[in-house]
Structures are given as C-alpha cells and as structure tokens.
Short mmCIF file of C-alpha atoms in Angstrom, two decimals:
data_model
loop_
_atom_site.label_atom_id
_atom_site.label_comp_id
_atom_site.label_asym_id
_atom_site.label_seq_id
_atom_site.Cartn_x
_atom_site.Cartn_y
_atom_site.Cartn_z
CA MET O 1 221.20 4.23 -45.30
CA THR O 2 217.95 3.53 -47.00
CA GLN O 3 216.71 6.71 -48.73
CA LEU O 4 212.82 7.58 -47.38
CA SER O 5 210.07 9.80 -48.91
CA LEU O 6 210.18 11.72 -45.44
CA LYS O 7 211.97 14.58 -44.25
CA LYS O 8 215.15 13.53 -42.42
CA ILE O 9 215.33 16.01 -39.46
CA TYR O 10 218.45 14.60 -37.32
CA SER O 11 221.19 12.46 -38.06
CA GLY O 12 222.99 11.03 -35.08
CA LYS O 13 225.94 8.78 -34.13
CA VAL O 14 223.53 5.77 -34.54
CA ARG O 15 220.19 6.67 -35.39
CA ASP O 16 218.08 8.90 -38.14
CA LEU O 17 215.20 10.72 -37.45
CA TYR O 18 212.53 11.68 -39.94
CA GLU O 19 209.58 13.81 -39.70
CA ILE O 20 206.19 12.79 -39.96
CA ASP O 21 204.11 15.65 -38.60
CA ASP O 22 204.43 18.01 -36.00
CA GLN O 23 203.50 15.31 -33.07
CA ARG O 24 205.62 12.50 -34.46
CA MET O 25 208.60 10.91 -36.07
CA LEU O 26 210.05 8.03 -37.43
CA MET O 27 213.22 6.95 -35.56
CA VAL O 28 215.57 4.61 -37.83
CA ALA O 29 218.53 2.58 -35.97
CA THR O 30 221.33 2.35 -38.59
CA ASP O 31 224.38 0.02 -38.68
CA ARG O 32 226.73 2.59 -37.77
CA LEU O 33 229.04 1.78 -34.83
CA SER O 34 230.42 4.61 -32.62
CA ALA O 35 233.61 4.13 -30.40
CA PHE O 36 235.34 6.90 -28.40
CA ASP O 37 233.13 9.33 -29.71
CA VAL O 38 233.93 8.62 -33.19
CA ILE O 39 231.60 7.16 -35.77
CA LEU O 40 233.62 4.15 -37.61
CA ASP O 41 233.72 3.62 -41.25
CA ASP O 42 232.71 0.19 -41.31
CA PRO O 43 229.09 -0.58 -40.10
CA ILE O 44 228.18 -3.80 -38.16
CA PRO O 45 225.51 -5.41 -40.47
CA ARG O 46 222.14 -6.04 -38.83
CA LYS O 47 223.18 -4.24 -35.67
CA GLY O 48 220.26 -1.69 -36.11
CA GLU O 49 217.83 -4.30 -36.61
CA ILE O 50 219.21 -6.47 -33.40
CA LEU O 51 219.09 -3.15 -31.35
CA THR O 52 215.71 -2.13 -31.88
CA GLN O 53 214.29 -5.86 -31.15
CA ILE O 54 215.95 -5.37 -28.10
CA SER O 55 214.61 -1.85 -27.39
CA ASN O 56 211.15 -2.84 -28.31
CA PHE O 57 211.22 -6.11 -25.77
CA TRP O 58 212.10 -3.54 -22.99
CA PHE O 59 209.87 -0.64 -23.86
CA LYS O 60 206.91 -3.15 -23.59
CA LYS O 61 208.21 -5.15 -20.59
CA LEU O 62 208.75 -1.84 -18.56
CA ALA O 63 205.67 0.05 -19.84
CA HIS O 64 203.92 -0.25 -16.65
CA ILE O 65 206.89 1.77 -14.83
CA MET O 66 206.36 4.84 -17.03
CA PRO O 67 205.25 5.78 -20.60
CA ASN O 68 207.22 5.63 -23.62
CA HIS O 69 207.75 7.45 -26.65
CA PHE O 70 205.85 4.59 -28.97
CA THR O 71 202.37 6.07 -30.95
CA GLY O 72 201.28 2.37 -31.43
CA GLU O 73 201.52 2.69 -34.96
CA THR O 74 203.82 0.83 -37.35
CA VAL O 75 205.97 2.07 -40.00
CA TYR O 76 203.12 0.52 -42.55
CA ASP O 77 200.93 3.27 -41.44
CA VAL O 78 203.02 6.23 -42.07
CA LEU O 79 205.43 5.00 -44.94
CA PRO O 80 204.56 3.44 -48.57
CA LYS O 81 204.96 -0.28 -48.43
CA GLU O 82 208.21 -0.54 -50.56
CA GLU O 83 209.84 1.82 -48.01
CA ALA O 84 208.29 0.25 -44.76
CA ASP O 85 209.34 -3.29 -46.14
CA LEU O 86 213.01 -1.87 -45.73
CA VAL O 87 213.09 -0.42 -42.38
CA LYS O 88 210.36 -2.33 -40.65
CA ASP O 89 212.77 -4.36 -38.40
CA ARG O 90 214.89 -1.02 -37.39
CA ALA O 91 212.39 1.66 -37.38
CA VAL O 92 209.47 2.95 -35.10
CA VAL O 93 206.90 5.36 -34.95
CA CYS O 94 207.30 7.87 -31.96
CA ASN O 95 206.00 10.73 -30.04
CA ARG O 96 208.22 13.89 -30.38
CA LEU O 97 209.27 14.93 -27.08
CA THR O 98 210.97 17.71 -25.40
CA PRO O 99 214.86 15.71 -24.03
CA ILE O 100 215.69 16.08 -20.76
CA LYS O 101 219.30 17.54 -21.02
CA ILE O 102 221.15 14.63 -18.81
CA GLU O 103 222.21 11.26 -19.75
CA SER O 104 220.48 9.25 -16.81
CA ILE O 105 223.01 6.72 -16.12
CA VAL O 106 222.28 3.89 -13.24
CA ARG O 107 225.22 1.79 -12.35
CA GLY O 108 224.76 -1.95 -10.35
CA TYR O 109 228.45 -2.71 -10.63
CA LEU O 110 231.29 -0.85 -10.44
CA THR O 111 233.20 -0.56 -13.83
CA GLY O 112 234.55 1.99 -16.20
CA SER O 113 234.55 5.48 -15.68
CA GLY O 114 232.70 5.01 -11.96
CA LEU O 115 235.89 2.90 -10.95
CA LYS O 116 238.32 5.63 -11.74
CA ASP O 117 236.25 7.91 -9.74
CA TYR O 118 236.23 5.62 -6.84
CA LYS O 119 239.60 4.94 -7.17
CA ALA O 120 240.50 8.13 -7.01
CA THR O 121 237.86 9.79 -4.40
CA GLY O 122 236.24 6.90 -2.95
CA THR O 123 232.95 8.06 -4.73
CA ILE O 124 230.91 8.24 -7.90
CA CYS O 125 229.33 11.55 -8.81
CA GLY O 126 229.62 12.65 -5.25
CA LEU O 127 228.46 9.61 -3.76
CA GLU O 128 230.26 8.14 -0.82
CA LEU O 129 230.72 4.37 -1.47
CA PRO O 130 232.00 1.42 0.78
CA GLU O 131 235.97 1.00 1.42
CA GLY O 132 237.25 -1.99 -0.25
CA LEU O 133 235.21 -2.43 -3.54
CA VAL O 134 237.25 -3.80 -6.80
CA GLU O 135 236.51 -4.11 -10.43
CA ALA O 136 233.06 -5.62 -11.28
CA SER O 137 231.74 -5.48 -7.46
CA LYS O 138 228.14 -5.31 -6.92
CA LEU O 139 227.41 -2.14 -5.37
CA PRO O 140 224.89 -2.48 -1.93
CA GLU O 141 222.22 -0.41 -3.90
CA PRO O 142 221.88 0.71 -7.48
CA ILE O 143 223.11 4.29 -7.95
CA PHE O 144 221.71 7.15 -10.44
CA THR O 145 225.18 8.90 -11.75
CA PRO O 146 223.94 11.53 -13.99
CA SER O 147 226.30 12.87 -16.75
CA SER O 148 225.73 16.37 -18.70
CA LYS O 149 225.06 15.87 -22.69
CA ALA O 150 227.88 16.50 -24.65
CA ALA O 151 227.75 17.82 -28.27
CA VAL O 152 228.46 15.46 -30.79
CA GLY O 153 232.21 14.49 -30.71
CA ASP O 154 232.57 15.59 -27.05
CA HIS O 155 232.57 13.33 -24.24
CA ASP O 156 229.91 13.35 -21.74
CA ILE O 157 230.89 14.68 -18.34
CA ASN O 158 229.87 13.20 -14.97
CA ILE O 159 227.80 15.49 -12.57
CA SER O 160 226.77 15.49 -9.21
CA TYR O 161 223.01 15.18 -8.02
CA ALA O 162 223.14 18.62 -7.22
CA GLU O 163 224.69 19.72 -10.41
CA CYS O 164 221.73 17.60 -12.25
CA GLU O 165 219.12 19.63 -10.13
CA GLU O 166 220.55 22.78 -11.05
CA LEU O 167 220.24 21.67 -14.55
CA ILE O 168 216.60 20.18 -14.96
CA GLY O 169 215.16 21.50 -11.65
CA ALA O 170 214.79 19.41 -8.11
CA GLU O 171 211.33 18.03 -8.83
CA LEU O 172 212.16 16.80 -12.58
CA ALA O 173 215.66 15.47 -11.04
CA LYS O 174 213.85 13.43 -8.20
CA GLN O 175 211.54 11.84 -11.05
CA VAL O 176 214.33 11.00 -13.20
CA LYS O 177 216.33 9.57 -10.35
CA GLU O 178 213.29 7.48 -9.23
CA LYS O 179 212.32 6.11 -12.50
CA ALA O 180 215.77 5.26 -13.60
CA ILE O 181 216.49 3.40 -10.83
CA ALA O 182 213.27 1.62 -10.75
CA LEU O 183 213.75 0.76 -14.57
CA TYR O 184 216.94 -0.70 -13.84
CA LYS O 185 216.33 -2.93 -10.92
CA GLU O 186 213.18 -4.40 -12.70
CA ALA O 187 215.44 -5.17 -15.83
CA ALA O 188 218.45 -6.57 -14.16
CA GLU O 189 216.32 -8.85 -11.89
CA TYR O 190 215.05 -10.27 -15.12
CA ALA O 191 218.35 -10.47 -17.29
CA LEU O 192 219.84 -12.38 -14.24
CA THR O 193 217.19 -15.11 -15.05
CA LYS O 194 218.61 -15.22 -18.36
CA GLY O 195 222.18 -15.50 -17.53
CA ILE O 196 222.99 -11.66 -17.93
CA ILE O 197 224.02 -9.20 -15.44
CA ILE O 198 223.37 -5.81 -16.31
CA CYS O 199 226.29 -3.79 -14.81
CA ASP O 200 225.30 -0.36 -15.93
CA THR O 201 222.76 1.46 -18.32
CA LYS O 202 222.00 5.00 -19.80
CA PHE O 203 218.23 5.97 -20.09
CA GLU O 204 216.92 8.88 -22.06
CA PHE O 205 213.59 10.61 -20.86
CA GLY O 206 211.82 13.08 -22.58
CA LEU O 207 208.40 15.39 -21.86
CA ASP O 208 205.50 15.05 -23.69
CA GLU O 209 203.46 18.13 -24.45
CA ASN O 210 201.49 17.80 -21.09
CA GLY O 211 204.84 17.37 -19.17
CA VAL O 212 204.53 14.01 -18.49
CA LEU O 213 208.08 12.04 -18.12
CA THR O 214 208.41 9.80 -20.85
CA LEU O 215 211.14 7.10 -21.66
CA MET O 216 212.42 7.58 -25.29
CA ASP O 217 215.37 6.78 -27.49
CA GLU O 218 216.53 3.15 -26.97
CA VAL O 219 216.36 0.96 -23.79
CA LEU O 220 218.73 -1.40 -22.41
CA THR O 221 220.71 -2.43 -25.42
CA PRO O 222 224.28 -3.39 -25.55
CA ASP O 223 224.93 -0.10 -27.09
CA SER O 224 223.45 1.80 -24.00
CA SER O 225 224.24 -0.76 -21.22
CA ARG O 226 227.17 -2.98 -19.81
CA PHE O 227 225.98 -6.79 -20.24
CA TRP O 228 227.85 -9.24 -18.56
CA SER O 229 227.37 -13.32 -18.72
CA VAL O 230 226.67 -14.83 -15.64
CA ALA O 231 228.89 -17.56 -16.40
CA THR O 232 232.07 -15.60 -16.97
CA TYR O 233 231.77 -12.72 -14.28
CA GLN O 234 234.05 -12.55 -11.54
CA GLU O 235 234.68 -10.04 -9.07
CA GLY O 236 238.21 -8.31 -9.54
CA THR O 237 238.23 -8.70 -13.09
CA ASN O 238 237.00 -6.65 -16.31
CA PRO O 239 234.19 -9.24 -17.25
CA PRO O 240 233.60 -9.82 -21.15
CA SER O 241 230.56 -7.84 -22.30
CA PHE O 242 227.71 -8.49 -24.77
CA ASP O 243 228.48 -5.19 -26.91
CA LYS O 244 231.03 -3.05 -28.94
CA GLN O 245 233.88 -4.23 -26.40
CA PHE O 246 235.81 -6.21 -29.42
CA VAL O 247 235.90 -3.59 -31.50
CA ARG O 248 236.89 -0.86 -28.52
CA ASP O 249 239.47 -3.29 -27.46
CA TRP O 250 240.96 -4.04 -30.94
CA LEU O 251 241.01 -0.03 -31.49
CA GLU O 252 243.06 0.26 -28.05
CA ASN O 253 245.45 -2.14 -29.59
CA SER O 254 245.86 -0.76 -33.14
CA GLY O 255 247.90 2.41 -31.76
CA TRP O 256 244.78 4.61 -32.61
CA ASN O 257 245.14 7.97 -31.38
CA LYS O 258 241.07 8.13 -31.06
CA GLN O 259 240.77 11.23 -33.21
CA ALA O 260 238.63 10.70 -36.94
CA PRO O 261 239.40 8.84 -38.65
CA ALA O 262 239.16 5.36 -37.35
CA PRO O 263 241.24 2.66 -38.68
CA LYS O 264 239.43 0.08 -40.79
CA VAL O 265 238.28 -2.89 -38.54
CA PRO O 266 238.99 -6.12 -39.45
CA ALA O 267 235.97 -8.80 -40.57
CA ASP O 268 236.26 -11.02 -37.98
CA VAL O 269 236.19 -8.17 -35.06
CA ILE O 270 232.96 -6.99 -36.95
CA GLN O 271 231.39 -10.71 -36.99
CA LYS O 272 232.19 -11.27 -33.18
CA THR O 273 230.52 -7.84 -32.63
CA VAL O 274 227.28 -8.88 -34.40
CA ASP O 275 227.25 -12.49 -32.90
CA LYS O 276 227.33 -10.94 -29.24
CA TYR O 277 224.37 -8.38 -29.93
CA GLN O 278 222.71 -11.55 -31.52
CA GLU O 279 223.38 -13.69 -28.40
CA ALA O 280 221.76 -10.76 -26.02
CA LEU O 281 218.89 -10.76 -28.08
CA ASP O 282 218.59 -14.37 -28.01
CA LEU O 283 218.99 -14.61 -24.01
CA LEU O 284 216.59 -11.95 -23.25
CA THR O 285 213.86 -13.07 -25.50
CA LYS O 286 213.54 -16.68 -25.82
#
C-alpha cells in the first residue's frame, strides 16, 4: 500500500486509517480482500477505488436521512499533491467518531445466516417470520438484525434486539434501528430502478462530539451488502451476486480449512470479481 506522510493509526481488513488531527482522519480503502474472516494474500486490483466511488455515491444520495462522516474536504486539503494524486480515488477525509459497538444489519430477503436461523427456529435474531419462506424469499418488511462486533479474525454473532438494547442502550438502539431501515428502504427502492436487488446490508454508525448519530465507514457496497441482479433473481435459488462471491465459491471448493493462510486465488477468479464490482458501480451511478 502507498506510504503516506500521515501517521497510520489503524489497519483493518480492508481500510487503513491515518491521523490528520484530533478531529479528523484519512480513510483509505485498500485492494485487500477478506473472505471467511481471513485476509487473502492476493489483492483485487482497483477494488478500493471502485468501492470508495460506490460509497461516496450513497453517502451523498442518503445525506438527507442523516449526517455522515465527511468533513467536506478533499485529500488535496490534507496531503502533499504527490501523495494526494496516488490515493485520490480511494481515500476520504472524515470526522473522528465514537463507533457504535454493534453491526447494524438490515435484511430485505432471506439468505445466508438468516436463512439458517429461520430454518432452525422460524426466527431471525428473535424476530418471528411467516411460515413457508425459502432461499431468497422477499420478507414482508425489511428487518433490523444486529450482530455483536467481533475482534479481527473472529466471527460476528447475531444478537436479539433486546441484547442490542443492553449493549448500547434502548434510546440509541431505537435510533440506530430506525435510521438503518430508512437508509435501506430508500437505497433498495433506488437500486431496483437500476436492475439491482439489495438483499441485505450492513451499516456502521458512530457518535460525533455532540452525541449525534452519524453514518460512517462504507455504505451499500458489494463488500458490505449482497447485491443481486433483477434479471437472474429467482425465489428458491441462491442468486449470483455482485461481490466477492466468485472468490468465496472458489475457496469453498478448494478444500481450504478457512484458517490462515488462504490458498492463492487464480487470476481469472480475481478478474471476474473486479468485473462484478465495476458492473455494480456502473449500474448504480450511470
């Protein structure tokens, strides 16, 4: 990854954070890919740039629902020109926030861990759902299904709304739930007009210095969401998605035990993944 003159304060699965001052930081989206909570050795070229463009599109489109982490500055305001030129398409200047300690997941369709829970109990995160739903069924209404934030390398754990209230307080939980569902509904409605079904998504929220709930991190990208094509969607099947599913499927079939290190991913699988990310960006923003 590019070396910057700013001090690096955090390196996550995908993003690196650099300190600007007490109030602001630079968030850089890398080309790293994490699958099954393991960071792969092989980067996905241009992934960070594409995901940043998708996120920035949604941040602007949904700004009327709630504030977001943007300061309004560009990388050229905080970096020397040579460095800014290198990261301008994958970096944003954002306010420092206090992260909310849950993953805010909204589901509009049934799949993944939600489907497993439903098959076992008829519920997801304690929420009763109608009988007779199958893979990829559209839910009567989008549902808020939080999970606890895991340490790097561990898996997040689905929790009930009551547990969410215990973790962050009833008032904040209510606010997070309402905002998450409002964001999802507006985004899902728009995406449908572009031929994309947003099956589910994960939002990250934080509090600013005045305690105002603020949208942060990334928004409605193929890394934080499951995008399906309207053209290939069929209830009862697992529709192909616009994300790292190519890589995940290849890894699933490789015999890998899902412990680090991951096997080397073939070039054609990486290229298909880049193409799907680019297709999602083109569909949403053109």
